[in-house]
CSV table of C-alpha atoms in Angstrom, one decimal:
chain,number,residue,atom,x,y,z
Z,1,UNK,CA,-21.7,-3.2,-8.4
Z,2,UNK,CA,-21.5,-6.7,-9.8
Z,3,UNK,CA,-20.8,-6.0,-13.5
Z,4,UNK,CA,-17.0,-6.2,-13.3
Z,5,UNK,CA,-14.5,-5.4,-16.2
Z,6,UNK,CA,-10.8,-6.1,-16.3
Z,7,UNK,CA,-8.4,-3.2,-16.3
Z,8,UNK,CA,-7.6,-3.8,-20.0
Z,9,UNK,CA,-11.3,-3.2,-20.9
Z,10,UNK,CA,-11.2,0.3,-19.4
Z,11,UNK,CA,-7.7,1.0,-20.8
Z,12,UNK,CA,-8.8,0.1,-24.4
Z,13,UNK,CA,-11.7,2.5,-24.2
Z,14,UNK,CA,-9.6,5.4,-22.8
Z,15,UNK,CA,-6.3,5.0,-24.7
Z,16,UNK,CA,-7.6,6.6,-27.9
Z,17,UNK,CA,-8.4,9.8,-26.0
Z,18,UNK,CA,-4.9,10.1,-24.4
Z,19,UNK,CA,-1.9,11.7,-26.1
Z,20,UNK,CA,0.8,9.3,-27.4
Z,21,UNK,CA,3.5,10.9,-25.2
Z,22,UNK,CA,1.5,9.6,-22.2
Z,23,UNK,CA,2.7,6.1,-23.0
Z,24,UNK,CA,6.4,7.0,-23.2
Z,25,UNK,CA,8.9,7.1,-20.3
Z,26,UNK,CA,9.3,10.4,-18.6
Z,27,UNK,CA,13.0,10.7,-17.7
Z,28,UNK,CA,12.6,14.2,-16.2
Z,29,UNK,CA,11.1,12.5,-13.1
Z,30,UNK,CA,14.7,11.7,-12.2
Z,31,UNK,CA,15.4,15.4,-11.5
Z,32,UNK,CA,12.9,15.2,-8.6
Z,33,UNK,CA,14.7,12.1,-7.4
Z,34,UNK,CA,18.0,13.8,-7.6
Z,35,UNK,CA,16.7,16.7,-5.4
Z,36,UNK,CA,15.5,14.2,-2.8
Z,37,UNK,CA,18.8,12.3,-2.8
Z,38,UNK,CA,20.5,15.6,-2.2
Z,39,UNK,CA,18.2,16.4,0.7
Z,40,UNK,CA,18.8,12.9,2.2
Z,41,UNK,CA,22.6,13.2,2.0
Z,42,UNK,CA,22.6,16.8,3.3
Z,43,UNK,CA,20.3,15.9,6.2
Z,44,UNK,CA,22.3,12.8,7.2
Z,45,UNK,CA,25.6,14.7,7.1
Z,46,UNK,CA,24.1,17.6,9.2
Z,47,UNK,CA,22.9,15.2,11.9
Z,48,UNK,CA,26.1,13.2,11.8
Z,49,UNK,CA,28.7,15.9,11.7
Z,50,UNK,CA,27.3,18.7,13.8
Z,51,UNK,CA,26.2,18.8,17.4
Z,52,UNK,CA,22.7,20.4,16.7
Z,53,UNK,CA,20.0,21.0,19.3
Z,54,UNK,CA,17.6,18.0,19.4
Z,55,UNK,CA,14.8,20.2,18.1
Z,56,UNK,CA,16.8,20.9,14.9
Z,57,UNK,CA,17.6,17.2,14.6
Z,58,UNK,CA,14.0,16.4,15.0
Z,59,UNK,CA,13.0,18.8,12.2
Z,60,UNK,CA,15.7,17.3,10.0
Z,61,UNK,CA,14.4,13.9,10.7
Z,62,UNK,CA,10.9,14.9,9.5
Z,63,UNK,CA,12.4,16.3,6.3
Z,64,UNK,CA,14.4,13.1,5.9
Z,65,UNK,CA,11.3,10.9,6.5
Z,66,UNK,CA,9.4,12.9,3.9
Z,67,UNK,CA,12.2,12.5,1.4
Z,68,UNK,CA,12.5,8.7,2.2
Z,69,UNK,CA,8.8,8.3,1.4
Z,70,UNK,CA,9.0,10.4,-1.8
Z,71,UNK,CA,11.9,8.4,-3.0
Z,72,UNK,CA,9.9,5.3,-2.4
Z,73,UNK,CA,7.1,6.7,-4.6
Z,74,UNK,CA,9.6,7.5,-7.3
Z,75,UNK,CA,11.1,4.0,-7.0
Z,76,UNK,CA,7.6,2.5,-7.4
Z,77,UNK,CA,7.3,4.5,-10.6
Z,78,UNK,CA,10.8,3.6,-11.9
Z,79,UNK,CA,10.3,-0.1,-11.3
Z,80,UNK,CA,7.1,0.0,-13.4
Z,81,UNK,CA,9.3,1.1,-16.3
Z,82,UNK,CA,7.7,4.6,-16.6
Z,83,UNK,CA,10.9,6.5,-16.2
Z,84,UNK,CA,13.5,4.4,-18.1
Z,85,UNK,CA,13.0,1.1,-19.9
Z,86,UNK,CA,16.5,-0.4,-19.9
Z,87,UNK,CA,16.2,-3.2,-17.4
Z,88,UNK,CA,19.6,-2.9,-15.7
Z,89,UNK,CA,19.2,0.9,-15.4
Z,90,UNK,CA,15.6,0.6,-14.2
Z,91,UNK,CA,16.6,-1.8,-11.4
Z,92,UNK,CA,19.7,0.3,-10.4
Z,93,UNK,CA,17.7,3.5,-10.1
Z,94,UNK,CA,14.8,1.7,-8.4
Z,95,UNK,CA,17.3,0.2,-5.9
Z,96,UNK,CA,18.7,3.6,-5.1
Z,97,UNK,CA,15.2,5.1,-4.7
Z,98,UNK,CA,14.1,2.3,-2.4
Z,99,UNK,CA,17.4,2.3,-0.5
Z,100,UNK,CA,16.0,4.2,2.5
Z,101,UNK,CA,13.0,1.8,2.7
Z,102,UNK,CA,15.3,-1.2,2.4
Z,103,UNK,CA,13.4,-3.0,-0.4
Z,104,UNK,CA,15.2,-4.6,-3.3
Z,105,UNK,CA,14.0,-4.1,-6.9
Z,106,UNK,CA,13.7,-7.8,-7.8
Z,107,UNK,CA,11.6,-8.6,-4.8
Z,108,UNK,CA,9.4,-5.5,-5.3
Z,109,UNK,CA,8.7,-6.4,-9.0
Z,110,UNK,CA,7.7,-9.9,-8.0
Z,111,UNK,CA,5.6,-8.8,-5.0
Z,112,UNK,CA,4.1,-5.6,-6.4
Z,113,UNK,CA,4.1,-5.7,-10.2
Z,114,UNK,CA,3.7,-9.4,-10.9
Z,115,UNK,CA,1.4,-10.3,-8.0
Z,116,UNK,CA,-0.5,-7.4,-6.5
Z,117,UNK,CA,-1.2,-5.7,-9.9
Z,118,UNK,CA,-2.2,-8.9,-11.7
Z,119,UNK,CA,-4.4,-10.2,-8.8
Z,120,UNK,CA,-5.6,-7.0,-7.1
Z,121,UNK,CA,-8.0,-7.8,-4.3
Z,122,UNK,CA,-8.1,-11.5,-5.0
Z,123,UNK,CA,-8.5,-13.3,-1.7
Z,124,UNK,CA,-5.8,-15.9,-2.3
Z,125,UNK,CA,-3.5,-14.4,-5.0
Z,126,UNK,CA,-3.0,-10.8,-3.9
Z,127,UNK,CA,-0.3,-10.7,-1.2
Z,128,UNK,CA,-1.6,-7.3,0.0
Z,129,UNK,CA,-5.3,-8.4,0.4
Z,130,UNK,CA,-6.9,-8.6,3.9
Z,131,UNK,CA,-8.4,-11.9,5.0
Z,132,UNK,CA,-11.9,-13.2,4.7
Z,133,UNK,CA,-13.9,-14.9,7.4
Z,134,UNK,CA,-12.9,-18.3,5.9
Z,135,UNK,CA,-9.2,-17.4,6.2
Z,136,UNK,CA,-9.7,-16.0,9.7
Z,137,UNK,CA,-11.3,-19.2,10.9
Z,138,UNK,CA,-8.2,-21.2,9.8
Z,139,UNK,CA,-5.6,-19.0,11.6
Z,140,UNK,CA,-5.2,-19.2,15.3
Z,141,UNK,CA,-3.1,-16.0,15.3
Z,142,UNK,CA,-5.7,-14.0,13.4
Z,143,UNK,CA,-8.5,-15.4,15.5
Z,144,UNK,CA,-6.6,-14.3,18.7
Z,145,UNK,CA,-6.0,-10.8,17.3
Z,146,UNK,CA,-9.7,-10.4,16.4
Z,147,UNK,CA,-10.7,-11.2,20.0
Z,148,UNK,CA,-9.2,-7.8,21.0
Z,149,UNK,CA,-11.8,-5.1,21.3
Z,150,UNK,CA,-12.3,-3.2,18.1
Z,151,UNK,CA,-11.3,0.3,19.4
Z,152,UNK,CA,-8.1,-1.0,20.9
Z,153,UNK,CA,-7.3,-2.9,17.7
Z,154,UNK,CA,-8.0,0.1,15.6
Z,155,UNK,CA,-5.6,2.2,17.7
Z,156,UNK,CA,-2.8,-0.3,17.4
Z,157,UNK,CA,-3.5,-0.8,13.7
Z,158,UNK,CA,-3.0,2.9,13.1
Z,159,UNK,CA,0.0,3.0,15.4
Z,160,UNK,CA,1.6,0.2,13.4
Z,161,UNK,CA,1.6,2.3,10.2
Z,162,UNK,CA,4.9,3.6,11.4
Z,163,UNK,CA,6.5,0.2,10.9
Z,164,UNK,CA,4.2,-1.7,8.7
Z,165,UNK,CA,5.8,-1.1,5.3
Z,166,UNK,CA,9.2,-2.3,6.7
Z,167,UNK,CA,7.6,-5.4,8.4
Z,168,UNK,CA,5.5,-6.3,5.3
Z,169,UNK,CA,8.7,-6.1,3.1
Z,170,UNK,CA,10.4,-8.6,5.4
Z,171,UNK,CA,7.3,-10.8,5.2
Z,172,UNK,CA,7.2,-10.6,1.4
Z,173,UNK,CA,10.9,-11.8,1.3
Z,174,UNK,CA,9.9,-15.0,3.1
Z,175,UNK,CA,6.6,-15.3,1.2
Z,176,UNK,CA,8.1,-15.1,-2.3
Z,177,UNK,CA,11.7,-16.3,-1.7
Z,178,UNK,CA,11.1,-19.9,-2.9
Z,179,UNK,CA,9.3,-18.6,-6.0
Z,180,UNK,CA,12.6,-17.3,-7.4
Z,181,UNK,CA,15.0,-19.6,-9.3
Z,182,UNK,CA,18.1,-20.7,-7.4
Z,183,UNK,CA,20.3,-18.3,-9.4
Z,184,UNK,CA,18.1,-15.3,-8.5
Z,185,UNK,CA,17.8,-16.0,-4.8
Z,186,UNK,CA,21.2,-14.8,-4.0
Z,187,UNK,CA,20.5,-11.6,-5.9
Z,188,UNK,CA,17.2,-11.1,-3.9
Z,189,UNK,CA,19.0,-11.6,-0.6
Z,190,UNK,CA,21.8,-9.2,-1.7
Z,191,UNK,CA,19.4,-6.5,-2.7
Z,192,UNK,CA,17.5,-6.9,0.6
Z,193,UNK,CA,20.5,-7.0,3.0
Z,194,UNK,CA,22.8,-4.4,1.4
Z,195,UNK,CA,20.7,-1.4,2.3
Z,196,UNK,CA,20.3,-2.6,5.8
Z,197,UNK,CA,24.1,-3.2,6.0
Z,198,UNK,CA,24.7,0.5,5.0
Z,199,UNK,CA,22.3,1.8,7.6
Z,200,UNK,CA,23.7,-0.4,10.3
Z,201,UNK,CA,27.1,0.8,9.2
Z,202,UNK,CA,26.0,4.3,9.7
Z,203,UNK,CA,24.9,3.3,13.3
Z,204,UNK,CA,28.5,2.0,13.9
Z,205,UNK,CA,29.9,5.3,12.6
Z,206,UNK,CA,27.8,7.9,14.3
Z,207,UNK,CA,26.4,6.1,17.4
Z,208,UNK,CA,22.9,5.5,18.6
Z,209,UNK,CA,21.8,9.1,19.4
Z,210,UNK,CA,22.7,10.5,15.9
Z,211,UNK,CA,21.5,7.4,14.1
Z,212,UNK,CA,18.1,7.8,15.8
Z,213,UNK,CA,17.7,11.2,14.0
Z,214,UNK,CA,19.6,10.3,10.8
Z,215,UNK,CA,17.7,7.0,10.0
Z,216,UNK,CA,15.4,5.5,12.6
Z,217,UNK,CA,13.0,8.4,13.1
Z,218,UNK,CA,13.0,9.2,9.4
Z,219,UNK,CA,12.1,5.6,8.6
Z,220,UNK,CA,9.2,5.7,11.0
Z,221,UNK,CA,8.0,9.0,9.4
Z,222,UNK,CA,8.4,7.5,5.9
Z,223,UNK,CA,6.5,4.3,6.9
Z,224,UNK,CA,3.7,6.4,8.2
Z,225,UNK,CA,3.4,8.5,5.0
Z,226,UNK,CA,3.7,5.5,2.6
Z,227,UNK,CA,1.3,3.3,4.6
Z,228,UNK,CA,-1.3,6.2,4.9
Z,229,UNK,CA,-1.6,5.9,1.1
Z,230,UNK,CA,-1.3,2.2,0.9
Z,231,UNK,CA,-3.9,1.6,3.6
Z,232,UNK,CA,-6.4,3.6,1.6
Z,233,UNK,CA,-5.6,2.1,-1.8
Z,234,UNK,CA,-7.8,-1.0,-1.4
Z,235,UNK,CA,-8.8,-1.6,2.2
Z,236,UNK,CA,-12.2,0.0,1.9
Z,237,UNK,CA,-13.0,-1.8,-1.4
Z,238,UNK,CA,-14.4,-5.3,-1.8
Z,239,UNK,CA,-12.6,-8.5,-2.8
Z,240,UNK,CA,-13.5,-9.1,-6.4
Z,241,UNK,CA,-13.5,-12.1,-8.8
Z,242,UNK,CA,-12.3,-9.8,-11.7
Z,243,UNK,CA,-9.4,-7.4,-11.4
Z,244,UNK,CA,-11.6,-4.3,-11.9
Z,245,UNK,CA,-9.7,-1.1,-10.8
Z,246,UNK,CA,-12.9,0.9,-10.6
Z,247,UNK,CA,-14.3,-1.6,-8.1
Z,248,UNK,CA,-11.2,-2.6,-6.2
Z,249,UNK,CA,-9.2,0.7,-5.9
Z,250,UNK,CA,-9.6,4.1,-4.3
Z,251,UNK,CA,-8.0,7.4,-5.3
Z,252,UNK,CA,-7.5,9.9,-2.5
Z,253,UNK,CA,-7.2,13.7,-2.7
Z,254,UNK,CA,-4.4,15.7,-1.0
Z,255,UNK,CA,-3.2,19.3,-1.4
Z,256,UNK,CA,-1.9,19.9,-4.9
Z,257,UNK,CA,1.6,20.7,-3.6
Z,258,UNK,CA,1.7,17.4,-1.7
Z,259,UNK,CA,0.5,15.5,-4.8
Z,260,UNK,CA,3.4,17.0,-6.8
Z,261,UNK,CA,6.0,16.2,-4.2
Z,262,UNK,CA,4.6,12.6,-3.9
Z,263,UNK,CA,4.7,12.0,-7.7
Z,264,UNK,CA,0.8,11.8,-7.9
Z,265,UNK,CA,0.8,8.6,-5.8
Z,266,UNK,CA,-2.7,9.6,-4.7
Z,267,UNK,CA,-4.1,8.6,-8.1
Z,268,UNK,CA,-4.3,4.9,-7.4
Z,269,UNK,CA,-7.2,3.9,-9.5
Z,270,UNK,CA,-5.5,5.6,-12.4
Z,271,UNK,CA,-2.3,3.7,-11.6
Z,272,UNK,CA,-4.1,0.3,-11.7
Z,273,UNK,CA,-5.6,1.2,-15.1
Z,274,UNK,CA,-2.3,2.2,-16.6
Z,275,UNK,CA,0.6,0.9,-14.4
Z,276,UNK,CA,3.1,1.4,-17.3
Z,277,UNK,CA,2.2,5.1,-17.6
Z,278,UNK,CA,4.0,7.8,-15.8
Z,279,UNK,CA,2.0,9.3,-13.0
Z,280,UNK,CA,2.6,12.7,-14.6
Z,281,UNK,CA,-0.4,12.0,-16.7
Z,282,UNK,CA,-2.7,10.5,-14.1
Z,283,UNK,CA,-4.6,13.8,-13.5
Z,284,UNK,CA,-5.6,13.6,-17.2
Z,285,UNK,CA,-6.6,10.0,-16.9
Z,286,UNK,CA,-8.8,10.9,-13.9
Z,287,UNK,CA,-10.6,13.5,-16.0
Z,288,UNK,CA,-11.6,10.9,-18.6
Z,289,UNK,CA,-12.6,8.3,-16.0
Z,290,UNK,CA,-15.0,10.9,-14.4
Z,291,UNK,CA,-16.4,11.6,-17.9
Z,292,UNK,CA,-16.9,8.0,-18.9
Z,293,UNK,CA,-17.7,6.2,-15.6
Z,294,UNK,CA,-18.6,8.8,-13.0
Z,295,UNK,CA,-20.8,6.4,-11.0
Z,296,UNK,CA,-18.1,3.7,-10.8
Z,297,UNK,CA,-15.1,5.9,-9.8
Z,298,UNK,CA,-14.2,6.0,-6.1
Z,299,UNK,CA,-12.4,9.1,-4.7
Z,300,UNK,CA,-12.3,10.9,-1.4
Z,301,UNK,CA,-10.0,13.1,0.7
Z,302,UNK,CA,-7.2,11.3,2.4
Z,303,UNK,CA,-8.4,12.3,5.9
Z,304,UNK,CA,-11.9,11.0,5.2
Z,305,UNK,CA,-10.5,7.7,3.9
Z,306,UNK,CA,-8.3,7.2,7.0
Z,307,UNK,CA,-11.3,8.0,9.2
Z,308,UNK,CA,-13.3,5.4,7.4
Z,309,UNK,CA,-10.5,2.9,7.9
Z,310,UNK,CA,-10.5,3.7,11.6
Z,311,UNK,CA,-14.3,3.1,11.9
Z,312,UNK,CA,-14.4,-0.2,10.0
Z,313,UNK,CA,-12.9,-3.7,10.5
Z,314,UNK,CA,-10.5,-5.4,8.1
Z,315,UNK,CA,-12.1,-8.8,7.7
Z,316,UNK,CA,-14.2,-9.5,4.6
Z,317,UNK,CA,-17.6,-11.1,4.8
Z,318,UNK,CA,-18.8,-12.7,1.6
Z,319,UNK,CA,-16.2,-10.6,-0.3
Z,320,UNK,CA,-18.2,-7.3,-0.6
Z,321,UNK,CA,-18.7,-6.5,3.1
Z,322,UNK,CA,-16.5,-6.1,6.1
Z,323,UNK,CA,-17.3,-7.7,9.5
Z,324,UNK,CA,-16.3,-7.3,13.1
Z,325,UNK,CA,-16.2,-11.1,14.1
Z,326,UNK,CA,-16.6,-10.7,17.8
Z,327,UNK,CA,-19.8,-8.6,17.7
Z,328,UNK,CA,-21.1,-9.7,14.3
Z,329,UNK,CA,-21.3,-6.2,13.0
Z,330,UNK,CA,-21.3,-6.0,9.2
Z,331,UNK,CA,-20.2,-2.9,7.3
Z,332,UNK,CA,-20.4,-2.1,3.6
Z,333,UNK,CA,-17.5,-1.6,1.2
Z,334,UNK,CA,-17.2,1.1,-1.5
Z,335,UNK,CA,-19.7,0.4,-4.1
Z,336,UNK,CA,-21.6,-1.9,-1.7
Z,337,UNK,CA,-23.3,0.4,0.7
Z,338,UNK,CA,-20.4,2.0,2.5
Z,339,UNK,CA,-21.1,5.7,3.1
Z,340,UNK,CA,-17.9,7.4,4.4
Z,341,UNK,CA,-19.9,10.3,5.7
Z,342,UNK,CA,-22.1,8.1,7.9
Z,343,UNK,CA,-20.6,4.8,8.7
Z,344,UNK,CA,-23.2,2.4,10.2
Z,345,UNK,CA,-23.3,-1.4,10.6
Z,346,UNK,CA,-26.0,-4.0,10.6
Z,347,UNK,CA,-26.3,-6.9,12.9
Z,348,UNK,CA,-25.4,-10.3,11.5
Z,349,UNK,CA,-28.0,-11.9,13.8
Z,350,UNK,CA,-30.9,-10.1,12.1
Z,351,UNK,CA,-30.4,-12.0,8.8
Z,352,UNK,CA,-33.2,-14.4,7.9
Z,353,UNK,CA,-31.6,-16.2,5.0
Z,354,UNK,CA,-31.0,-20.0,5.4
Z,355,UNK,CA,-27.2,-19.5,5.4
Z,356,UNK,CA,-27.4,-17.1,8.4
Z,357,UNK,CA,-26.9,-19.8,11.0
Z,358,UNK,CA,-23.9,-21.3,9.2
Z,359,UNK,CA,-22.4,-17.8,8.8
Z,360,UNK,CA,-22.9,-17.1,12.5
Z,361,UNK,CA,-21.1,-20.3,13.4
Z,362,UNK,CA,-18.2,-19.3,11.3
Z,363,UNK,CA,-18.1,-15.9,12.9
Z,364,UNK,CA,-18.1,-17.3,16.4
Z,365,UNK,CA,-15.3,-19.8,15.4
Z,366,UNK,CA,-13.2,-17.0,14.0
Z,367,UNK,CA,-13.7,-14.9,17.1
Z,368,UNK,CA,-12.8,-17.8,19.4
Z,369,UNK,CA,-16.3,-18.2,20.8
Z,370,UNK,CA,-17.3,-21.6,19.4
Z,371,UNK,CA,-17.4,-23.1,22.8
Z,372,UNK,CA,-19.2,-20.3,24.6
């Protein structure tokens, strides 16, 4: 699919079919957030004040982790201005929602709203985009990583979901810090370190064993849930020259009750079409997308999307394919030959085009085989 359209093109065609209330803030979403805050406080108090059996503590940790993740989804919605529009209140509520994930509102809006949404799947400008062969060839660290056999790398990649959101947040702090004006840098640092200070303070109060169940394990659970969504949002889609949500985004399906508890975070293509719309209306948006562009819309069950991620590499080859550099195996992307039900690859060496030799040389260099 090469006829790309910016998200505004789609939005302009769909907006007349949507009710006016869909473009207004939905303050009632805060009731869900209040329920999760109550669960978090109750769970932490139960672990901290009572000497419960480890099995009960583990169950509470899972509930806490689920609540941490759900608050993160709500914080994402709040900081897009879809719950309240008053800037100071938006940032305060967003900070509270993101508190368990230790991400500040000012950094998040710079990283996610102003960069990722504006430049989705742009090789250089999207901070969440995965590298191309050209970028891999320039990085010694990435070249070393991609010498590791693919099955082992896939295992560690999925294992890292339990910490990846936290690590990426830290990386984004360094990545964007100098883009902020001097007067805002102190605010960014304060918003980043204050949540960590409270969680480390909890460690000092309750000790390692209870802190493990009250915060650390829940954080790992929350990371896994959040990153399971984020990993499927774009990583099976191509890099694109135009920010086209129907080309560069994937919506996944989960059980309806999970979708409600996660504030419809599964509707990711819909979110990129209307980021300033409450996710409450995304199921309606999905209906119209399927009516108007059924052949362009990408959707699949969460489990199938994760399985496709496991079976494919994360390096882009000429933007619309994925490549395993060490073996030269080339896979399609969504809209460009990837069939999640039957994932197959082609061999780079079988190409007959004039550029094939040059591409093979880049592949070997990226995989650290240039002197072999």
